[in-house]
Amino acid sequence: MKSADFAYHRPGDIAEAVRHLQDYDGGARVLAGGQSLMPMMNMRLWRPDAVVDINGLTDLAELTAEGDETRIGALVRYSTLEFSPLVAERLPLLKAMVAFVGDRQVRNRGTIGGSLVQGDPTGEMPLGCLVLGATVSVLGPSGAHTIAMEDLYEGAYTATLAPDEVLTEVRVPPHPPHFAFRECCRRHNDFCVLSVAATGRMADDGRWRGLRIGLGGVNDTPVLAEASMALLEGSRLDDADIAAAGGAALRAIDPPDDIRGSAEYRAHLVPIYVARVLRDLRASAQAAAR
Amino acid sequence: MSGTERAIAFRLNGEAVSADAPVRMHAADFLRHRLGWTGTHVGCEQGVCGMCTILVDGAAIKSCLMLAVQLDGAEVTTVEALAEGDRLNAAQESFKRHHALQCGYCTPGFLMLAESLKASGRTLSRAEVREELVGVLCRCTGYENILRAVEEYLNADEPEASR
């Protein structure tokens, strides 16, 4: 199908982009990589009055290290994350996860900011940024502010940005030394049935600190498995710890029934995938200790 | 607001193009219906099938997910750029040799993806080539011959020799 008609704006700077969004009073959408917005417009699931194309705003496409923090401009494309030495060194979880996004053409065009604002419950970037404790910078008519990933969504496909705000940057704190990621897909590169990402640090005494586990596809939004994380604080990640954490992860979920799997099936998979990811995490630390 | 058009200028297969583009028209339709370059095929128009894959500034993208007006200022390459007259390029020869097509509808998409992989200079295992090709669907042949054709093209020592 073809998109309905709309007005097209290509602002020269971010302030102009915000002004255009304001002018349409909620009727305009930001066009970044277009890998979600364009299909929705072509299928007429969206009929925005106007499209504000931010692809010319090259200062949003920067990827920089600032002290401990890594800053990813909203317009940084998946393929840039995939091949960037900076991301490989500083954000290996994100590098591992980005390979699961779409296909080559989608990764050449889609952006991290677009993915975060789209807020697909199965999206890899929202889950990765949540587990890494990232915050996003947002610019609107009343100025700039930041939103923690934990507060970015109020539901599926529903970011808490106002319609006249633009996500400009993702700020990621230092990455823990160990990470693991797995997802379950019915078809290669499809939206996942569920995904699990974890990071953590094993102290010199062999006990794990600050372990974070995130779940995708099993709730309206990506969620942290907080009960599991609390159970594992200070543990040695032995088999009994892992089994208990897998079970506790069920407290974080409210899975959907859809074409990719029933809620029951997803609930069945959650402890299994959480346990696998935690064993991967433990193996990563053991390999590093050798 | 209906029928809004915008003047754009870009390079298509090495030649300068200036035209008016309806803002609601995607790039694949623009190339086909406004410019008459029908080598780029259109399938699902929702970014799944990959038929409309072209190169924009060297990157393989799905042209149904890009607006024509976004081509403004870009360097665009379509399947028509590959052959010189009747002489197929190395990727096309490889597809022919390996019988990597039946109906041919998906072939422009695969060829453009292959071109972008060749240009990237990456050395890829067969498993990696397979992974790189998932964004174009073929409903005739199965993928084995396509995989062989692309792999041979990528591994050829002198990529430009047959041009």
GROMACS .gro file of C-alpha atoms in nm, chain A:
model
  290
    1MET     CA    1   0.000   0.000   0.000
    2LYS     CA    2   0.096   0.363  -0.024
    3SER     CA    3   0.113   0.623   0.248
    4ALA     CA    4  -0.161   0.883   0.280
    5ASP     CA    5  -0.050   1.238   0.205
    6PHE     CA    6   0.135   1.447   0.459
    7ALA     CA    7   0.343   1.763   0.481
    8TYR     CA    8   0.718   1.709   0.473
    9HIS     CA    9   0.972   1.912   0.667
   10ARG     CA   10   1.346   1.877   0.667
   11PRO     CA   11   1.471   2.102   0.947
   12GLY     CA   12   1.824   2.239   0.944
   13ASP     CA   13   1.865   2.219   1.320
   14ILE     CA   14   1.705   2.050   1.617
   15ALA     CA   15   1.527   2.363   1.741
   16GLU     CA   16   1.355   2.392   1.405
   17ALA     CA   17   1.251   2.027   1.430
   18VAL     CA   18   1.087   2.096   1.766
   19ARG     CA   19   0.908   2.402   1.623
   20HIS     CA   20   0.762   2.193   1.341
   21LEU     CA   21   0.642   1.932   1.591
   22GLN     CA   22   0.481   2.207   1.797
   23ASP     CA   23   0.308   2.353   1.491
   24TYR     CA   24   0.116   2.031   1.429
   25ASP     CA   25   0.001   1.992   1.788
   26GLY     CA   26   0.062   1.617   1.811
   27GLY     CA   27  -0.010   1.546   1.443
   28ALA     CA   28   0.352   1.528   1.329
   29ARG     CA   29   0.596   1.240   1.358
   30VAL     CA   30   0.975   1.243   1.359
   31LEU     CA   31   1.124   1.046   1.068
   32ALA     CA   32   1.464   0.901   1.157
   33GLY     CA   33   1.560   0.570   0.990
   34GLY     CA   34   1.200   0.502   0.893
   35GLN     CA   35   1.222   0.127   0.948
   36SER     CA   36   0.912   0.127   1.171
   37LEU     CA   37   0.738   0.452   1.078
   38MET     CA   38   0.747   0.397   0.701
   39PRO     CA   39   0.589   0.048   0.709
   40MET     CA   40   0.318   0.183   0.941
   41MET     CA   41   0.255   0.475   0.707
   42ASN     CA   42   0.257   0.251   0.398
   43MET     CA   43   0.003   0.024   0.568
   44ARG     CA   44  -0.191   0.334   0.681
   45LEU     CA   45  -0.172   0.232   1.043
   46TRP     CA   46  -0.035   0.585   1.085
   47ARG     CA   47  -0.156   0.888   0.894
   48PRO     CA   48   0.049   1.172   1.036
   49ASP     CA   49  -0.034   1.525   0.923
   50ALA     CA   50   0.334   1.593   0.885
   51VAL     CA   51   0.668   1.416   0.887
   52VAL     CA   52   0.973   1.591   1.033
   53ASP     CA   53   1.277   1.433   0.871
   54ILE     CA   54   1.576   1.464   1.105
   55ASN     CA   55   1.823   1.280   0.881
   56GLY     CA   56   2.000   1.604   0.797
   57LEU     CA   57   2.084   1.673   1.162
   58THR     CA   58   2.431   1.524   1.154
   59ASP     CA   59   2.517   1.635   1.507
   60LEU     CA   60   2.268   1.372   1.622
   61ALA     CA   61   2.474   1.101   1.451
   62GLU     CA   62   2.777   1.121   1.675
   63LEU     CA   63   2.912   0.840   1.887
   64THR     CA   64   3.153   0.954   2.156
   65ALA     CA   65   3.326   0.848   2.476
   66GLU     CA   66   3.309   1.105   2.755
   67GLY     CA   67   3.492   0.980   3.061
   68ASP     CA   68   3.311   0.669   3.181
   69GLU     CA   69   3.002   0.751   2.980
   70THR     CA   70   2.934   0.653   2.619
   71ARG     CA   71   2.709   0.889   2.427
   72ILE     CA   72   2.515   0.765   2.129
   73GLY     CA   73   2.338   1.024   1.915
   74ALA     CA   74   1.977   0.941   1.834
   75LEU     CA   75   2.058   0.919   1.463
   76VAL     CA   76   2.337   0.661   1.502
   77ARG     CA   77   2.239   0.370   1.279
   78TYR     CA   78   2.242   0.005   1.381
   79SER     CA   79   2.518  -0.077   1.134
   80THR     CA   80   2.735   0.193   1.291
   81LEU     CA   81   2.687   0.031   1.633
   82GLU     CA   82   2.756  -0.309   1.478
   83PHE     CA   83   3.095  -0.216   1.334
   84SER     CA   84   3.214   0.061   1.570
   85PRO     CA   85   3.536  -0.024   1.760
   86LEU     CA   86   3.417   0.214   2.034
   87VAL     CA   87   3.098   0.013   2.085
   88ALA     CA   88   3.288  -0.317   2.069
   89GLU     CA   89   3.520  -0.199   2.343
   90ARG     CA   90   3.280  -0.008   2.566
   91LEU     CA   91   2.935  -0.156   2.502
   92PRO     CA   92   2.983  -0.522   2.404
   93LEU     CA   93   2.629  -0.615   2.513
   94LEU     CA   94   2.484  -0.364   2.267
   95LYS     CA   95   2.713  -0.492   1.992
   96ALA     CA   96   2.597  -0.850   2.059
   97MET     CA   97   2.231  -0.748   2.057
   98VAL     CA   98   2.237  -0.528   1.749
   99ALA     CA   99   2.318  -0.829   1.532
  100PHE     CA  100   1.967  -0.955   1.611
  101VAL     CA  101   1.799  -0.640   1.479
  102GLY     CA  102   1.625  -0.673   1.141
  103ASP     CA  103   1.846  -0.755   0.845
  104ARG     CA  104   2.137  -0.585   0.669
  105GLN     CA  105   1.923  -0.324   0.492
  106VAL     CA  106   1.726  -0.245   0.809
  107ARG     CA  107   2.048  -0.209   1.009
  108ASN     CA  108   2.195   0.022   0.744
  109ARG     CA  109   1.907   0.261   0.786
  110GLY     CA  110   1.741   0.218   1.127
  111THR     CA  111   1.858   0.427   1.422
  112ILE     CA  112   1.892   0.370   1.795
  113GLY     CA  113   1.678   0.676   1.871
  114GLY     CA  114   1.404   0.549   1.642
  115SER     CA  115   1.408   0.210   1.809
  116LEU     CA  116   1.385   0.360   2.158
  117VAL     CA  117   1.096   0.592   2.070
  118GLN     CA  118   0.914   0.317   1.879
  119GLY     CA  119   0.922   0.110   2.199
  120ASP     CA  120   0.852  -0.230   2.052
  121PRO     CA  121   0.818  -0.467   2.351
  122THR     CA  122   1.044  -0.717   2.172
  123GLY     CA  123   1.300  -0.456   2.060
  124GLU     CA  124   1.665  -0.531   2.128
  125MET     CA  125   1.778  -0.171   2.175
  126PRO     CA  126   1.519  -0.082   2.444
  127LEU     CA  127   1.611  -0.397   2.636
  128GLY     CA  128   1.987  -0.346   2.600
  129CYS     CA  129   1.968   0.019   2.706
  130LEU     CA  130   1.747  -0.073   3.005
  131VAL     CA  131   1.987  -0.341   3.129
  132LEU     CA  132   2.285  -0.108   3.083
  133GLY     CA  133   2.110   0.159   3.292
  134ALA     CA  134   2.109   0.419   3.014
  135THR     CA  135   1.929   0.752   3.018
  136VAL     CA  136   1.802   0.938   2.714
  137SER     CA  137   1.824   1.311   2.647
  138VAL     CA  138   1.511   1.474   2.517
  139LEU     CA  139   1.459   1.822   2.371
  140GLY     CA  140   1.123   1.996   2.363
  141PRO     CA  141   0.977   2.348   2.355
  142SER     CA  142   1.057   2.402   2.723
  143GLY     CA  143   1.415   2.282   2.691
  144ALA     CA  144   1.618   1.969   2.746
  145HIS     CA  145   1.571   1.699   3.007
  146THR     CA  146   1.670   1.340   3.062
  147ILE     CA  147   1.461   1.027   3.112
  148ALA     CA  148   1.594   0.704   3.264
  149MET     CA  149   1.524   0.395   3.053
  150GLU     CA  150   1.315   0.258   3.342
  151ASP     CA  151   1.077   0.555   3.294
  152LEU     CA  152   1.076   0.578   2.914
  153TYR     CA  153   0.766   0.367   2.851
  154GLU     CA  154   0.412   0.373   2.974
  155GLY     CA  155   0.307   0.081   2.756
  156ALA     CA  156   0.377  -0.108   2.437
  157TYR     CA  157   0.489   0.127   2.158
  158THR     CA  158   0.429   0.419   2.394
  159ALA     CA  159   0.729   0.624   2.498
  160THR     CA  160   0.670   0.895   2.757
  161LEU     CA  161   0.800   1.171   2.528
  162ALA     CA  162   0.555   1.449   2.453
  163PRO     CA  163   0.454   1.473   2.084
  164ASP     CA  164   0.665   1.788   2.044
  165GLU     CA  165   0.978   1.638   2.197
  166VAL     CA  166   1.271   1.478   2.016
  167LEU     CA  167   1.500   1.213   2.161
  168THR     CA  168   1.849   1.346   2.092
  169GLU     CA  169   2.096   1.117   2.264
  170VAL     CA  170   2.142   0.796   2.463
  171ARG     CA  171   2.387   0.814   2.753
  172VAL     CA  172   2.524   0.484   2.874
  173PRO     CA  173   2.714   0.447   3.202
  174PRO     CA  174   3.015   0.214   3.238
  175HIS     CA  175   2.945  -0.137   3.114
  176PRO     CA  176   2.994  -0.419   3.368
  177PRO     CA  177   3.268  -0.667   3.273
  178HIS     CA  178   3.038  -0.960   3.203
  179PHE     CA  179   2.728  -0.985   2.989
  180ALA     CA  180   2.510  -1.240   2.815
  181PHE     CA  181   2.218  -1.227   2.573
  182ARG     CA  182   1.982  -1.479   2.419
  183GLU     CA  183   1.656  -1.457   2.238
  184CYS     CA  184   1.400  -1.707   2.116
  185CYS     CA  185   1.266  -1.653   1.764
  186ARG     CA  186   1.025  -1.867   1.567
  187ARG     CA  187   1.169  -1.744   1.239
  188HIS     CA  188   1.517  -1.610   1.180
  189ASN     CA  189   1.527  -1.231   1.234
  190ASP     CA  190   1.161  -1.210   1.322
  191PHE     CA  191   1.034  -1.023   1.626
  192CYS     CA  192   1.133  -1.245   1.917
  193VAL     CA  193   0.910  -1.458   2.138
  194LEU     CA  194   1.123  -1.348   2.430
  195SER     CA  195   1.470  -1.214   2.496
  196VAL     CA  196   1.692  -1.205   2.802
  197ALA     CA  197   1.996  -0.986   2.864
  198ALA     CA  198   2.214  -0.977   3.174
  199THR     CA  199   2.521  -0.794   3.298
  200GLY     CA  200   2.723  -0.821   3.616
  201ARG     CA  201   3.051  -0.809   3.797
  202MET     CA  202   3.209  -1.090   3.990
  203ALA     CA  203   3.410  -0.959   4.287
  204ASP     CA  204   3.745  -1.105   4.395
  205ASP     CA  205   3.567  -1.320   4.652
  206GLY     CA  206   3.376  -1.493   4.371
  207ARG     CA  207   3.047  -1.327   4.461
  208TRP     CA  208   2.838  -1.136   4.206
  209ARG     CA  209   2.751  -0.771   4.257
  210GLY     CA  210   2.511  -0.541   4.078
  211LEU     CA  211   2.378  -0.813   3.855
  212ARG     CA  212   2.106  -0.691   3.618
  213ILE     CA  213   1.865  -0.907   3.421
  214GLY     CA  214   1.625  -0.767   3.161
  215LEU     CA  215   1.341  -0.942   2.982
  216GLY     CA  216   1.193  -0.852   2.644
  217GLY     CA  217   0.872  -0.970   2.478
  218VAL     CA  218   0.707  -1.084   2.802
  219ASN     CA  219   0.543  -0.761   2.909
  220ASP     CA  220   0.413  -0.439   2.752
  221THR     CA  221   0.763  -0.299   2.787
  222PRO     CA  222   1.108  -0.441   2.850
  223VAL     CA  223   1.137  -0.507   3.223
  224LEU     CA  224   1.404  -0.578   3.482
  225ALA     CA  225   1.366  -0.907   3.670
  226GLU     CA  226   1.412  -0.728   4.001
  227ALA     CA  227   1.323  -1.020   4.228
  228SER     CA  228   1.583  -1.234   4.050
  229MET     CA  229   1.841  -0.957   4.072
  230ALA     CA  230   1.783  -0.921   4.447
  231LEU     CA  231   1.817  -1.297   4.500
  232LEU     CA  232   2.148  -1.305   4.319
  233GLU     CA  233   2.313  -1.006   4.490
  234GLY     CA  234   2.624  -1.143   4.661
  235SER     CA  235   2.564  -1.498   4.536
  236ARG     CA  236   2.817  -1.718   4.360
  237LEU     CA  237   2.575  -1.795   4.076
  238ASP     CA  238   2.579  -2.164   4.159
  239ASP     CA  239   2.318  -2.392   4.004
  240ALA     CA  240   2.073  -2.352   4.291
  241ASP     CA  241   2.100  -1.970   4.275
  242ILE     CA  242   2.038  -1.979   3.902
  243ALA     CA  243   1.734  -2.206   3.932
  244ALA     CA  244   1.585  -1.981   4.200
  245ALA     CA  245   1.649  -1.668   3.993
  246GLY     CA  246   1.488  -1.829   3.689
  247GLY     CA  247   1.171  -1.896   3.885
  248ALA     CA  248   1.170  -1.551   4.045
  249ALA     CA  249   1.180  -1.390   3.699
  250LEU     CA  250   0.817  -1.496   3.653
  251ARG     CA  251   0.720  -1.221   3.900
  252ALA     CA  252   0.824  -0.955   3.647
  253ILE     CA  253   0.620  -1.081   3.355
  254ASP     CA  254   0.270  -1.033   3.217
  255PRO     CA  255   0.319  -1.199   2.880
  256PRO     CA  256   0.099  -1.146   2.574
  257ASP     CA  257  -0.081  -1.411   2.372
  258ASP     CA  258  -0.002  -1.346   2.009
  259ILE     CA  259   0.084  -1.506   1.678
  260ARG     CA  260   0.440  -1.581   1.793
  261GLY     CA  261   0.348  -1.764   2.110
  262SER     CA  262   0.093  -1.803   2.386
  263ALA     CA  263   0.131  -1.638   2.724
  264GLU     CA  264   0.165  -1.986   2.873
  265TYR     CA  265   0.448  -2.076   2.635
  266ARG     CA  266   0.631  -1.752   2.714
  267ALA     CA  267   0.594  -1.816   3.087
  268HIS     CA  268   0.731  -2.166   3.030
  269LEU     CA  269   1.035  -2.024   2.849
  270VAL     CA  270   1.123  -1.746   3.092
  271PRO     CA  271   1.291  -1.956   3.366
  272ILE     CA  272   1.468  -2.164   3.100
  273TYR     CA  273   1.611  -1.863   2.915
  274VAL     CA  274   1.699  -1.673   3.233
  275ALA     CA  275   1.890  -1.979   3.357
  276ARG     CA  276   2.072  -2.018   3.025
  277VAL     CA  277   2.175  -1.654   3.024
  278LEU     CA  278   2.295  -1.673   3.384
  279ARG     CA  279   2.502  -1.982   3.303
  280ASP     CA  280   2.649  -1.790   3.007
  281LEU     CA  281   2.733  -1.506   3.244
  282ARG     CA  282   2.901  -1.743   3.490
  283ALA     CA  283   3.096  -1.909   3.207
  284SER     CA  284   3.212  -1.567   3.087
  285ALA     CA  285   3.356  -1.491   3.433
  286GLN     CA  286   3.515  -1.834   3.459
  287ALA     CA  287   3.678  -1.794   3.119
  288ALA     CA  288   3.811  -1.450   3.216
  289ALA     CA  289   3.955  -1.589   3.541
  290ARG     CA  290   4.165  -1.849   3.359
   0.00000   0.00000   0.00000
